[in-house]
PDB file of C-alpha atoms in Angstrom:
ATOM      1  CA  MET A   1      88.653  78.395 107.201  1.00  0.00           C
ATOM      2  CA  LYS A   2      90.245  79.562 103.965  1.00  0.00           C
ATOM      3  CA  ALA A   3      93.361  81.725 104.150  1.00  0.00           C
ATOM      4  CA  VAL A   4      96.105  82.891 101.794  1.00  0.00           C
ATOM      5  CA  TYR A   5      99.688  81.747 102.308  1.00  0.00           C
ATOM      6  CA  ILE A   6     102.920  82.687 100.532  1.00  0.00           C
ATOM      7  CA  SER A   7     104.593  79.480  99.332  1.00  0.00           C
ATOM      8  CA  GLU A   8     107.932  81.211  98.652  1.00  0.00           C
ATOM      9  CA  PRO A   9     109.114  84.750  97.860  1.00  0.00           C
ATOM     10  CA  GLY A  10     108.054  85.855  94.391  1.00  0.00           C
ATOM     11  CA  GLY A  11     105.293  87.211  92.200  1.00  0.00           C
ATOM     12  CA  PRO A  12     101.528  86.790  92.537  1.00  0.00           C
ATOM     13  CA  GLU A  13     101.836  83.143  91.504  1.00  0.00           C
ATOM     14  CA  VAL A  14     103.259  82.244  94.959  1.00  0.00           C
ATOM     15  CA  LEU A  15      99.964  83.089  96.690  1.00  0.00           C
ATOM     16  CA  GLU A  16      97.969  80.001  97.666  1.00  0.00           C
ATOM     17  CA  VAL A  17      94.507  79.649  99.192  1.00  0.00           C
ATOM     18  CA  ARG A  18      94.596  76.901 101.844  1.00  0.00           C
ATOM     19  CA  GLU A  19      92.203  75.334 104.335  1.00  0.00           C
ATOM     20  CA  VAL A  20      93.585  75.972 107.833  1.00  0.00           C
ATOM     21  CA  PRO A  21      92.249  75.911 111.423  1.00  0.00           C
ATOM     22  CA  SER A  22      90.302  78.981 112.494  1.00  0.00           C
ATOM     23  CA  PRO A  23      92.077  81.284 114.966  1.00  0.00           C
ATOM     24  CA  VAL A  24      91.115  81.286 118.632  1.00  0.00           C
ATOM     25  CA  PRO A  25      90.940  84.747 120.229  1.00  0.00           C
ATOM     26  CA  GLY A  26      93.443  85.178 123.034  1.00  0.00           C
ATOM     27  CA  GLU A  27      93.557  87.534 125.999  1.00  0.00           C
ATOM     28  CA  GLY A  28      92.030  90.886 125.045  1.00  0.00           C
ATOM     29  CA  GLU A  29      91.260  89.799 121.470  1.00  0.00           C
ATOM     30  CA  VAL A  30      88.085  89.715 119.395  1.00  0.00           C
ATOM     31  CA  LEU A  31      87.343  87.237 116.620  1.00  0.00           C
ATOM     32  CA  ILE A  32      86.079  88.761 113.391  1.00  0.00           C
ATOM     33  CA  ASP A  33      84.256  87.012 110.558  1.00  0.00           C
ATOM     34  CA  VAL A  34      85.930  88.804 107.670  1.00  0.00           C
ATOM     35  CA  VAL A  35      83.806  90.309 104.892  1.00  0.00           C
ATOM     36  CA  ALA A  36      86.571  92.112 102.984  1.00  0.00           C
ATOM     37  CA  ALA A  37      90.309  92.738 103.265  1.00  0.00           C
ATOM     38  CA  GLY A  38      92.361  95.598 101.841  1.00  0.00           C
ATOM     39  CA  LEU A  39      95.536  95.139  99.799  1.00  0.00           C
ATOM     40  CA  ASN A  40      98.550  97.229 100.757  1.00  0.00           C
ATOM     41  CA  ARG A  41     102.085  97.728  99.512  1.00  0.00           C
ATOM     42  CA  ALA A  42     103.317  95.940 102.631  1.00  0.00           C
ATOM     43  CA  ASP A  43     101.520  92.788 101.434  1.00  0.00           C
ATOM     44  CA  VAL A  44     103.440  92.951  98.151  1.00  0.00           C
ATOM     45  CA  GLN A  45     106.732  93.458  99.969  1.00  0.00           C
ATOM     46  CA  GLN A  46     105.929  90.496 102.226  1.00  0.00           C
ATOM     47  CA  ARG A  47     105.091  88.390  99.154  1.00  0.00           C
ATOM     48  CA  ARG A  48     108.450  89.295  97.627  1.00  0.00           C
ATOM     49  CA  GLY A  49     110.298  88.332 100.810  1.00  0.00           C
ATOM     50  CA  PHE A  50     111.313  91.849 101.838  1.00  0.00           C
ATOM     51  CA  TYR A  51     108.903  92.518 104.737  1.00  0.00           C
ATOM     52  CA  PRO A  52     108.400  89.568 107.082  1.00  0.00           C
ATOM     53  CA  PRO A  53     105.655  89.766 109.692  1.00  0.00           C
ATOM     54  CA  PRO A  54     106.647  91.033 113.154  1.00  0.00           C
ATOM     55  CA  PRO A  55     107.404  88.382 115.800  1.00  0.00           C
ATOM     56  CA  GLY A  56     104.223  86.623 116.835  1.00  0.00           C
ATOM     57  CA  ALA A  57     102.138  87.910 113.922  1.00  0.00           C
ATOM     58  CA  SER A  58     100.312  85.651 111.475  1.00  0.00           C
ATOM     59  CA  GLU A  59     102.132  84.485 108.345  1.00  0.00           C
ATOM     60  CA  VAL A  60      98.946  85.213 106.408  1.00  0.00           C
ATOM     61  CA  PRO A  61      99.255  88.608 104.673  1.00  0.00           C
ATOM     62  CA  GLY A  62      96.706  91.367 105.132  1.00  0.00           C
ATOM     63  CA  LEU A  63      96.822  94.416 107.400  1.00  0.00           C
ATOM     64  CA  GLU A  64      93.187  95.561 107.390  1.00  0.00           C
ATOM     65  CA  VAL A  65      89.735  94.006 107.279  1.00  0.00           C
ATOM     66  CA  SER A  66      86.070  94.713 107.705  1.00  0.00           C
ATOM     67  CA  GLY A  67      83.599  92.218 109.098  1.00  0.00           C
ATOM     68  CA  ARG A  68      81.438  91.224 112.042  1.00  0.00           C
ATOM     69  CA  ILE A  69      82.503  90.303 115.556  1.00  0.00           C
ATOM     70  CA  SER A  70      81.768  86.634 116.208  1.00  0.00           C
ATOM     71  CA  ALA A  71      83.471  85.909 119.559  1.00  0.00           C
ATOM     72  CA  PHE A  72      85.601  87.346 122.354  1.00  0.00           C
ATOM     73  CA  GLY A  73      88.711  86.156 124.133  1.00  0.00           C
ATOM     74  CA  PRO A  74      89.059  86.626 127.895  1.00  0.00           C
ATOM     75  CA  GLY A  75      89.633  90.106 129.274  1.00  0.00           C
ATOM     76  CA  VAL A  76      88.055  92.206 126.513  1.00  0.00           C
ATOM     77  CA  THR A  77      87.020  95.486 128.112  1.00  0.00           C
ATOM     78  CA  LYS A  78      85.901  97.377 124.995  1.00  0.00           C
ATOM     79  CA  ALA A  79      82.124  97.779 124.688  1.00  0.00           C
ATOM     80  CA  PHE A  80      81.561  95.514 121.671  1.00  0.00           C
ATOM     81  CA  SER A  81      78.808  92.978 121.011  1.00  0.00           C
ATOM     82  CA  VAL A  82      78.664  89.869 118.847  1.00  0.00           C
ATOM     83  CA  GLY A  83      77.472  90.927 115.400  1.00  0.00           C
ATOM     84  CA  ASP A  84      78.924  94.450 115.524  1.00  0.00           C
ATOM     85  CA  LYS A  85      80.082  95.677 112.121  1.00  0.00           C
ATOM     86  CA  VAL A  86      83.726  96.652 112.524  1.00  0.00           C
ATOM     87  CA  VAL A  87      87.050  97.325 110.881  1.00  0.00           C
ATOM     88  CA  ALA A  88      90.390  96.227 112.269  1.00  0.00           C
ATOM     89  CA  LEU A  89      94.028  97.223 111.901  1.00  0.00           C
ATOM     90  CA  LEU A  90      96.197  94.091 111.838  1.00  0.00           C
ATOM     91  CA  SER A  91      99.815  92.999 112.049  1.00  0.00           C
ATOM     92  CA  GLY A  92      98.892  90.221 109.622  1.00  0.00           C
ATOM     93  CA  GLY A  93      96.200  87.624 108.970  1.00  0.00           C
ATOM     94  CA  GLY A  94      93.726  89.676 106.939  1.00  0.00           C
ATOM     95  CA  TYR A  95      93.557  87.460 103.842  1.00  0.00           C
ATOM     96  CA  ALA A  96      91.407  84.915 105.683  1.00  0.00           C
ATOM     97  CA  GLN A  97      87.803  84.170 106.553  1.00  0.00           C
ATOM     98  CA  GLN A  98      88.441  84.880 110.233  1.00  0.00           C
ATOM     99  CA  VAL A  99      91.013  86.849 112.189  1.00  0.00           C
ATOM    100  CA  ALA A 100      91.721  87.384 115.886  1.00  0.00           C
ATOM    101  CA  VAL A 101      92.887  90.900 116.774  1.00  0.00           C
ATOM    102  CA  PRO A 102      93.436  92.985 119.936  1.00  0.00           C
ATOM    103  CA  ALA A 103      90.262  94.892 120.755  1.00  0.00           C
ATOM    104  CA  GLU A 104      92.226  98.170 120.849  1.00  0.00           C
ATOM    105  CA  GLN A 105      92.763  97.862 117.089  1.00  0.00           C
ATOM    106  CA  VAL A 106      89.061  97.431 116.273  1.00  0.00           C
ATOM    107  CA  LEU A 107      86.544 100.184 115.492  1.00  0.00           C
ATOM    108  CA  ARG A 108      82.881 100.146 114.535  1.00  0.00           C
ATOM    109  CA  ILE A 109      82.523 101.185 110.905  1.00  0.00           C
ATOM    110  CA  PRO A 110      81.821 104.893 110.310  1.00  0.00           C
ATOM    111  CA  GLU A 111      78.246 105.951 109.663  1.00  0.00           C
ATOM    112  CA  GLY A 112      77.374 106.121 105.987  1.00  0.00           C
ATOM    113  CA  VAL A 113      80.029 103.633 104.834  1.00  0.00           C
ATOM    114  CA  ASP A 114      78.990 100.115 103.802  1.00  0.00           C
ATOM    115  CA  LEU A 115      80.697  97.105 105.345  1.00  0.00           C
ATOM    116  CA  VAL A 116      82.657  96.065 102.234  1.00  0.00           C
ATOM    117  CA  THR A 117      83.936  99.552 101.421  1.00  0.00           C
ATOM    118  CA  ALA A 118      84.955 100.011 105.063  1.00  0.00           C
ATOM    119  CA  ALA A 119      87.781  97.501 104.504  1.00  0.00           C
ATOM    120  CA  ALA A 120      89.517 100.228 102.504  1.00  0.00           C
ATOM    121  CA  LEU A 121      89.865 102.448 105.571  1.00  0.00           C
ATOM    122  CA  PRO A 122      91.721 101.228 108.683  1.00  0.00           C
ATOM    123  CA  GLU A 123      95.297 100.900 107.407  1.00  0.00           C
ATOM    124  CA  VAL A 124      95.319 104.059 105.288  1.00  0.00           C
ATOM    125  CA  ALA A 125      93.374 106.150 107.810  1.00  0.00           C
ATOM    126  CA  ALA A 126      95.697 105.107 110.635  1.00  0.00           C
ATOM    127  CA  THR A 127      98.827 105.589 108.529  1.00  0.00           C
ATOM    128  CA  VAL A 128      97.849 108.980 107.160  1.00  0.00           C
ATOM    129  CA  TYR A 129      96.462 110.453 110.381  1.00  0.00           C
ATOM    130  CA  SER A 130      99.316 109.222 112.562  1.00  0.00           C
ATOM    131  CA  ASN A 131     101.949 110.578 110.188  1.00  0.00           C
ATOM    132  CA  LEU A 132     100.476 113.832 108.876  1.00  0.00           C
ATOM    133  CA  ILE A 133      98.747 114.983 112.047  1.00  0.00           C
ATOM    134  CA  MET A 134     100.262 113.188 115.049  1.00  0.00           C
ATOM    135  CA  THR A 135     103.893 113.049 113.860  1.00  0.00           C
ATOM    136  CA  ALA A 136     104.330 115.888 111.329  1.00  0.00           C
ATOM    137  CA  GLN A 137     101.893 118.211 113.152  1.00  0.00           C
ATOM    138  CA  LEU A 138     100.487 119.490 109.849  1.00  0.00           C
ATOM    139  CA  GLN A 139      98.794 122.873 110.342  1.00  0.00           C
ATOM    140  CA  PRO A 140      96.087 124.687 108.358  1.00  0.00           C
ATOM    141  CA  GLY A 141      97.659 126.852 105.678  1.00  0.00           C
ATOM    142  CA  GLU A 142     100.832 124.772 105.434  1.00  0.00           C
ATOM    143  CA  THR A 143     101.878 123.108 102.188  1.00  0.00           C
ATOM    144  CA  VAL A 144     102.070 119.313 102.133  1.00  0.00           C
ATOM    145  CA  LEU A 145     103.591 117.244  99.322  1.00  0.00           C
ATOM    146  CA  ILE A 146     102.142 113.754  98.989  1.00  0.00           C
ATOM    147  CA  HIS A 147     103.819 111.209  96.727  1.00  0.00           C
ATOM    148  CA  GLY A 148     101.757 108.540  94.985  1.00  0.00           C
ATOM    149  CA  ALA A 149      98.574 110.539  94.427  1.00  0.00           C
ATOM    150  CA  THR A 150      96.234 107.777  93.318  1.00  0.00           C
ATOM    151  CA  GLY A 151      97.227 104.875  95.583  1.00  0.00           C
ATOM    152  CA  GLY A 152      95.421 104.005  98.788  1.00  0.00           C
ATOM    153  CA  ILE A 153      97.657 106.215 100.947  1.00  0.00           C
ATOM    154  CA  GLY A 154      97.681 109.066  98.452  1.00  0.00           C
ATOM    155  CA  THR A 155      93.928 109.257  97.940  1.00  0.00           C
ATOM    156  CA  MET A 156      93.334 109.330 101.694  1.00  0.00           C
ATOM    157  CA  ALA A 157      96.198 111.738 102.435  1.00  0.00           C
ATOM    158  CA  ILE A 158      95.122 114.302  99.835  1.00  0.00           C
ATOM    159  CA  GLN A 159      91.564 114.369 101.132  1.00  0.00           C
ATOM    160  CA  LEU A 160      92.509 114.455 104.803  1.00  0.00           C
ATOM    161  CA  ALA A 161      95.077 117.215 104.320  1.00  0.00           C
ATOM    162  CA  LYS A 162      92.528 119.295 102.385  1.00  0.00           C
ATOM    163  CA  ALA A 163      89.984 118.745 105.152  1.00  0.00           C
ATOM    164  CA  TYR A 164      92.571 120.066 107.628  1.00  0.00           C
ATOM    165  CA  GLY A 165      92.975 123.241 105.589  1.00  0.00           C
ATOM    166  CA  ALA A 166      96.408 122.513 104.112  1.00  0.00           C
ATOM    167  CA  LYS A 167      97.564 123.376 100.612  1.00  0.00           C
ATOM    168  CA  VAL A 168      98.087 120.036  98.899  1.00  0.00           C
ATOM    169  CA  ALA A 169     100.673 119.195  96.251  1.00  0.00           C
ATOM    170  CA  THR A 170     101.070 115.672  94.931  1.00  0.00           C
ATOM    171  CA  THR A 171     102.964 113.587  92.382  1.00  0.00           C
ATOM    172  CA  ALA A 172     101.750 110.969  89.915  1.00  0.00           C
ATOM    173  CA  GLY A 173     103.223 109.123  86.949  1.00  0.00           C
ATOM    174  CA  THR A 174     100.735 109.906  84.166  1.00  0.00           C
ATOM    175  CA  ASP A 175      98.786 112.929  82.977  1.00  0.00           C
ATOM    176  CA  GLU A 176      95.556 111.011  83.610  1.00  0.00           C
ATOM    177  CA  LYS A 177      96.482 110.458  87.270  1.00  0.00           C
ATOM    178  CA  VAL A 178      97.562 114.091  87.589  1.00  0.00           C
ATOM    179  CA  GLY A 179      94.124 115.099  86.325  1.00  0.00           C
ATOM    180  CA  THR A 180      92.418 112.732  88.757  1.00  0.00           C
ATOM    181  CA  ALA A 181      94.424 114.127  91.669  1.00  0.00           C
ATOM    182  CA  LYS A 182      93.263 117.662  90.930  1.00  0.00           C
ATOM    183  CA  ALA A 183      89.728 117.231  89.602  1.00  0.00           C
ATOM    184  CA  PHE A 184      88.561 114.284  91.711  1.00  0.00           C
ATOM    185  CA  LEU A 185      90.688 114.355  94.865  1.00  0.00           C
ATOM    186  CA  GLY A 186      91.079 118.115  95.227  1.00  0.00           C
ATOM    187  CA  ALA A 187      94.864 118.567  95.078  1.00  0.00           C
ATOM    188  CA  ASP A 188      95.932 122.183  94.530  1.00  0.00           C
ATOM    189  CA  ILE A 189      99.113 121.225  92.672  1.00  0.00           C
ATOM    190  CA  ALA A 190      99.671 117.932  90.815  1.00  0.00           C
ATOM    191  CA  ILE A 191     103.020 117.114  89.210  1.00  0.00           C
ATOM    192  CA  ASN A 192     103.844 114.436  86.638  1.00  0.00           C
ATOM    193  CA  TYR A 193     107.152 113.176  88.053  1.00  0.00           C
ATOM    194  CA  THR A 194     108.067 111.473  84.762  1.00  0.00           C
ATOM    195  CA  GLU A 195     108.154 114.841  83.000  1.00  0.00           C
ATOM    196  CA  GLU A 196     109.155 117.339  85.705  1.00  0.00           C
ATOM    197  CA  ASP A 197     111.546 117.673  88.630  1.00  0.00           C
ATOM    198  CA  PHE A 198     108.978 117.697  91.414  1.00  0.00           C
ATOM    199  CA  ALA A 199     111.064 119.886  93.739  1.00  0.00           C
ATOM    200  CA  GLU A 200     111.432 122.601  91.093  1.00  0.00           C
ATOM    201  CA  SER A 201     107.834 122.282  89.914  1.00  0.00           C
ATOM    202  CA  LEU A 202     106.466 122.531  93.446  1.00  0.00           C
ATOM    203  CA  LYS A 203     108.303 125.792  94.097  1.00  0.00           C
ATOM    204  CA  ALA A 204     107.305 127.167  90.686  1.00  0.00           C
ATOM    205  CA  HIS A 205     103.623 126.568  91.496  1.00  0.00           C
ATOM    206  CA  ASN A 206     103.868 127.599  95.149  1.00  0.00           C
ATOM    207  CA  GLY A 207     105.323 131.091  95.013  1.00  0.00           C
ATOM    208  CA  GLY A 208     108.890 129.860  95.352  1.00  0.00           C
ATOM    209  CA  LYS A 209     108.166 128.048  98.618  1.00  0.00           C
ATOM    210  CA  GLY A 210     108.776 124.378  99.298  1.00  0.00           C
ATOM    211  CA  ALA A 211     106.706 121.931 101.334  1.00  0.00           C
ATOM    212  CA  ASP A 212     106.257 122.222 105.080  1.00  0.00           C
ATOM    213  CA  VAL A 213     105.494 118.497 105.198  1.00  0.00           C
ATOM    214  CA  ILE A 214     106.312 115.701 102.746  1.00  0.00           C
ATOM    215  CA  LEU A 215     104.704 112.261 103.000  1.00  0.00           C
ATOM    216  CA  ASP A 216     106.967 109.873 101.107  1.00  0.00           C
ATOM    217  CA  VAL A 217     106.405 106.233 100.150  1.00  0.00           C
ATOM    218  CA  VAL A 218     109.418 106.015  97.829  1.00  0.00           C
ATOM    219  CA  GLY A 219     112.458 106.285 100.105  1.00  0.00           C
ATOM    220  CA  ALA A 220     116.049 106.399  98.867  1.00  0.00           C
ATOM    221  CA  LYS A 221     115.317 107.314  95.250  1.00  0.00           C
ATOM    222  CA  TYR A 222     113.551 110.516  96.320  1.00  0.00           C
ATOM    223  CA  LEU A 223     115.687 111.525  99.316  1.00  0.00           C
ATOM    224  CA  GLN A 224     117.757 114.244  97.626  1.00  0.00           C
ATOM    225  CA  GLN A 225     114.794 115.759  95.778  1.00  0.00           C
ATOM    226  CA  ASN A 226     112.656 115.603  98.909  1.00  0.00           C
ATOM    227  CA  VAL A 227     115.216 117.560 100.935  1.00  0.00           C
ATOM    228  CA  GLU A 228     115.434 120.097  98.114  1.00  0.00           C
ATOM    229  CA  ALA A 229     111.634 120.344  98.126  1.00  0.00           C
ATOM    230  CA  LEU A 230     111.407 121.046 101.860  1.00  0.00           C
ATOM    231  CA  ALA A 231     110.675 124.531 103.130  1.00  0.00           C
ATOM    232  CA  ASP A 232     112.484 125.949 106.151  1.00  0.00           C
ATOM    233  CA  TYR A 233     111.494 123.955 109.234  1.00  0.00           C
ATOM    234  CA  GLY A 234     110.026 121.292 106.914  1.00  0.00           C
ATOM    235  CA  ARG A 235     109.315 117.728 108.007  1.00  0.00           C
ATOM    236  CA  LEU A 236     109.997 114.813 105.663  1.00  0.00           C
ATOM    237  CA  ILE A 237     108.090 111.713 106.787  1.00  0.00           C
ATOM    238  CA  VAL A 238     109.314 108.524 105.112  1.00  0.00           C
ATOM    239  CA  ILE A 239     106.792 105.686 105.360  1.00  0.00           C
ATOM    240  CA  GLY A 240     107.799 103.466 102.434  1.00  0.00           C
ATOM    241  CA  LEU A 241     110.862 102.183 100.593  1.00  0.00           C
ATOM    242  CA  GLN A 242     109.583 101.460  97.092  1.00  0.00           C
ATOM    243  CA  GLY A 243     112.634 103.288  95.709  1.00  0.00           C
ATOM    244  CA  GLY A 244     115.287 101.651  97.867  1.00  0.00           C
ATOM    245  CA  THR A 245     116.745 101.873 101.357  1.00  0.00           C
ATOM    246  CA  LYS A 246     120.076 103.700 101.026  1.00  0.00           C
ATOM    247  CA  ALA A 247     120.923 107.171  99.729  1.00  0.00           C
ATOM    248  CA  GLU A 248     123.241 110.072 100.555  1.00  0.00           C
ATOM    249  CA  LEU A 249     121.859 112.841 102.709  1.00  0.00           C
ATOM    250  CA  ASN A 250     123.237 116.370 102.477  1.00  0.00           C
ATOM    251  CA  LEU A 251     123.255 117.265 106.159  1.00  0.00           C
ATOM    252  CA  GLY A 252     124.356 120.809 105.405  1.00  0.00           C
ATOM    253  CA  GLN A 253     121.226 121.373 103.355  1.00  0.00           C
ATOM    254  CA  LEU A 254     119.111 119.830 106.092  1.00  0.00           C
ATOM    255  CA  LEU A 255     120.719 121.999 108.777  1.00  0.00           C
ATOM    256  CA  SER A 256     120.408 125.177 106.741  1.00  0.00           C
ATOM    257  CA  LYS A 257     116.660 124.584 106.493  1.00  0.00           C
ATOM    258  CA  ARG A 258     116.352 123.518 110.154  1.00  0.00           C
ATOM    259  CA  ALA A 259     114.433 120.573 108.715  1.00  0.00           C
ATOM    260  CA  ALA A 260     113.784 117.024 109.915  1.00  0.00           C
ATOM    261  CA  VAL A 261     113.742 113.586 108.302  1.00  0.00           C
ATOM    262  CA  ILE A 262     111.552 111.107 110.185  1.00  0.00           C
ATOM    263  CA  GLY A 263     111.055 107.436 109.399  1.00  0.00           C
ATOM    264  CA  THR A 264     107.980 105.620 110.709  1.00  0.00           C
ATOM    265  CA  ALA A 265     106.238 102.275 110.311  1.00  0.00           C
ATOM    266  CA  LEU A 266     102.798 101.325 111.613  1.00  0.00           C
ATOM    267  CA  ARG A 267     102.900  97.520 111.490  1.00  0.00           C
ATOM    268  CA  PRO A 268     105.585  96.862 114.136  1.00  0.00           C
ATOM    269  CA  ARG A 269     104.202  99.301 116.712  1.00  0.00           C
ATOM    270  CA  PRO A 270     102.991  97.856 120.013  1.00  0.00           C
ATOM    271  CA  VAL A 271      99.280  97.287 120.576  1.00  0.00           C
ATOM    272  CA  ALA A 272      99.011 100.249 122.973  1.00  0.00           C
ATOM    273  CA  GLU A 273     100.327 102.678 120.338  1.00  0.00           C
ATOM    274  CA  LYS A 274      98.033 101.262 117.675  1.00  0.00           C
ATOM    275  CA  GLY A 275      95.149 101.632 120.104  1.00  0.00           C
ATOM    276  CA  ILE A 276      95.931 105.329 120.602  1.00  0.00           C
ATOM    277  CA  ILE A 277      96.090 105.858 116.837  1.00  0.00           C
ATOM    278  CA  MET A 278      92.817 104.013 116.209  1.00  0.00           C
ATOM    279  CA  SER A 279      91.066 106.036 118.919  1.00  0.00           C
ATOM    280  CA  ALA A 280      92.259 109.216 117.185  1.00  0.00           C
ATOM    281  CA  VAL A 281      91.029 107.893 113.836  1.00  0.00           C
ATOM    282  CA  ARG A 282      87.596 107.262 115.339  1.00  0.00           C
ATOM    283  CA  GLU A 283      87.480 110.745 116.875  1.00  0.00           C
ATOM    284  CA  PHE A 284      88.852 112.805 114.006  1.00  0.00           C
ATOM    285  CA  VAL A 285      88.680 110.841 110.720  1.00  0.00           C
ATOM    286  CA  TRP A 286      85.376 108.987 111.051  1.00  0.00           C
ATOM    287  CA  PRO A 287      83.354 112.258 111.221  1.00  0.00           C
ATOM    288  CA  MET A 288      85.004 113.393 107.976  1.00  0.00           C
ATOM    289  CA  LEU A 289      83.801 110.209 106.289  1.00  0.00           C
ATOM    290  CA  THR A 290      80.300 110.615 107.695  1.00  0.00           C
ATOM    291  CA  ASP A 291      79.904 114.209 106.492  1.00  0.00           C
ATOM    292  CA  GLY A 292      81.547 113.590 103.113  1.00  0.00           C
ATOM    293  CA  ARG A 293      84.760 115.562 103.489  1.00  0.00           C
ATOM    294  CA  ILE A 294      86.596 112.285 102.820  1.00  0.00           C
ATOM    295  CA  ARG A 295      85.318 109.628 100.415  1.00  0.00           C
ATOM    296  CA  PRO A 296      86.622 106.064 100.580  1.00  0.00           C
ATOM    297  CA  LEU A 297      87.791 105.018  97.126  1.00  0.00           C
ATOM    298  CA  VAL A 298      87.716 101.398  95.951  1.00  0.00           C
ATOM    299  CA  ALA A 299      89.251 100.743  92.547  1.00  0.00           C
ATOM    300  CA  LYS A 300      88.338  97.066  92.223  1.00  0.00           C
ATOM    301  CA  SER A 301      87.330  94.041  94.292  1.00  0.00           C
ATOM    302  CA  PHE A 302      88.277  90.390  93.809  1.00  0.00           C
ATOM    303  CA  PRO A 303      87.031  87.178  95.458  1.00  0.00           C
ATOM    304  CA  LEU A 304      89.580  85.524  97.745  1.00  0.00           C
ATOM    305  CA  GLU A 305      90.114  82.707  95.241  1.00  0.00           C
ATOM    306  CA  ASN A 306      91.364  85.323  92.758  1.00  0.00           C
ATOM    307  CA  VAL A 307      94.035  86.707  95.095  1.00  0.00           C
ATOM    308  CA  ARG A 308      96.744  86.248  92.446  1.00  0.00           C
ATOM    309  CA  GLU A 309      94.747  88.294  89.957  1.00  0.00           C
ATOM    310  CA  ALA A 310      94.211  90.954  92.640  1.00  0.00           C
ATOM    311  CA  HIS A 311      97.963  91.219  93.222  1.00  0.00           C
ATOM    312  CA  GLU A 312      98.656  91.365  89.470  1.00  0.00           C
ATOM    313  CA  TYR A 313      96.242  94.282  89.205  1.00  0.00           C
ATOM    314  CA  PHE A 314      97.772  95.965  92.268  1.00  0.00           C
ATOM    315  CA  ASP A 315     101.293  95.516  90.858  1.00  0.00           C
ATOM    316  CA  SER A 316     100.227  97.134  87.575  1.00  0.00           C
ATOM    317  CA  GLY A 317      99.708 100.469  89.339  1.00  0.00           C
ATOM    318  CA  GLU A 318      96.541 101.121  87.347  1.00  0.00           C
ATOM    319  CA  HIS A 319      94.284 101.481  90.360  1.00  0.00           C
ATOM    320  CA  VAL A 320      92.920 104.713  91.793  1.00  0.00           C
ATOM    321  CA  GLY A 321      92.184 104.019  95.447  1.00  0.00           C
ATOM    322  CA  LYS A 322      92.079 100.665  97.206  1.00  0.00           C
ATOM    323  CA  VAL A 323      91.990  97.089  95.940  1.00  0.00           C
ATOM    324  CA  LEU A 324      89.901  94.696  98.054  1.00  0.00           C
ATOM    325  CA  LEU A 325      89.547  90.952  98.547  1.00  0.00           C
ATOM    326  CA  LEU A 326      85.995  89.717  99.191  1.00  0.00           C
ATOM    327  CA  LEU A 327      85.582  86.838 101.627  1.00  0.00           C
TER     328      LEU A 327
END
């Protein structure tokens, strides 16, 4: 089969399409003939040498795919059949024509979503639901601040939070993206972080109140402002480190607000935890896709042979929604 490998840490030019042996599904795994794979920030960090795969995971990048089940390993107890149209959450291996994955991390595609577009869903749906709902316990009527409005995480998080009845604030880097976040995605408040202090702007547009929940992909660069932006009893969920790993934390400010800072990552979690998350996604997120409360957004698709071009486009930050590779 064809698969993408990283020859050395670096830019998109280090991505190589190679012919390699097809995977063999192990105990409890299903084999999927991949139709499309989603690009994620984690893939870029892995390409740059900053985010190696967990022990035992494939060196091939790619954390989510859509496709058809083609075979089963021993001990699969999930009620799947060969030919089922599915999506899968992966620890790696998605940029390939086939992938073997634990059955717990596989779901049939939601009704009303085509098989290619479905590749845009598993990683972001699992990340957003597990963090906003399962970890942060976001409640209807609360205010949530979501950084990175028009990326894959942001576009899903805004829609899901709105569907849950939250008041949604978000940040973006251009006026055009701010407009998209409000008019197209439904954000109540959208802040251009290049022109405004987002903590001050949020309170100015929210009756002086901060955010009950913040979903942050930036990390160290935003830590101080995020704590300032929190409301009393607020929960800051850090899921990305695009802005660095180390920063000073004013514990006095955190204590005075009775607030919490929580760091989470989906990729290194054990299979059992991922299975619980994917079951919740099927129960609570899939119906929102079927009835239209959430729309999967695909910015652009590239054939596997153009993986370097896909990463160049992803790195540009121009996309609204997901970038896909077509197998």
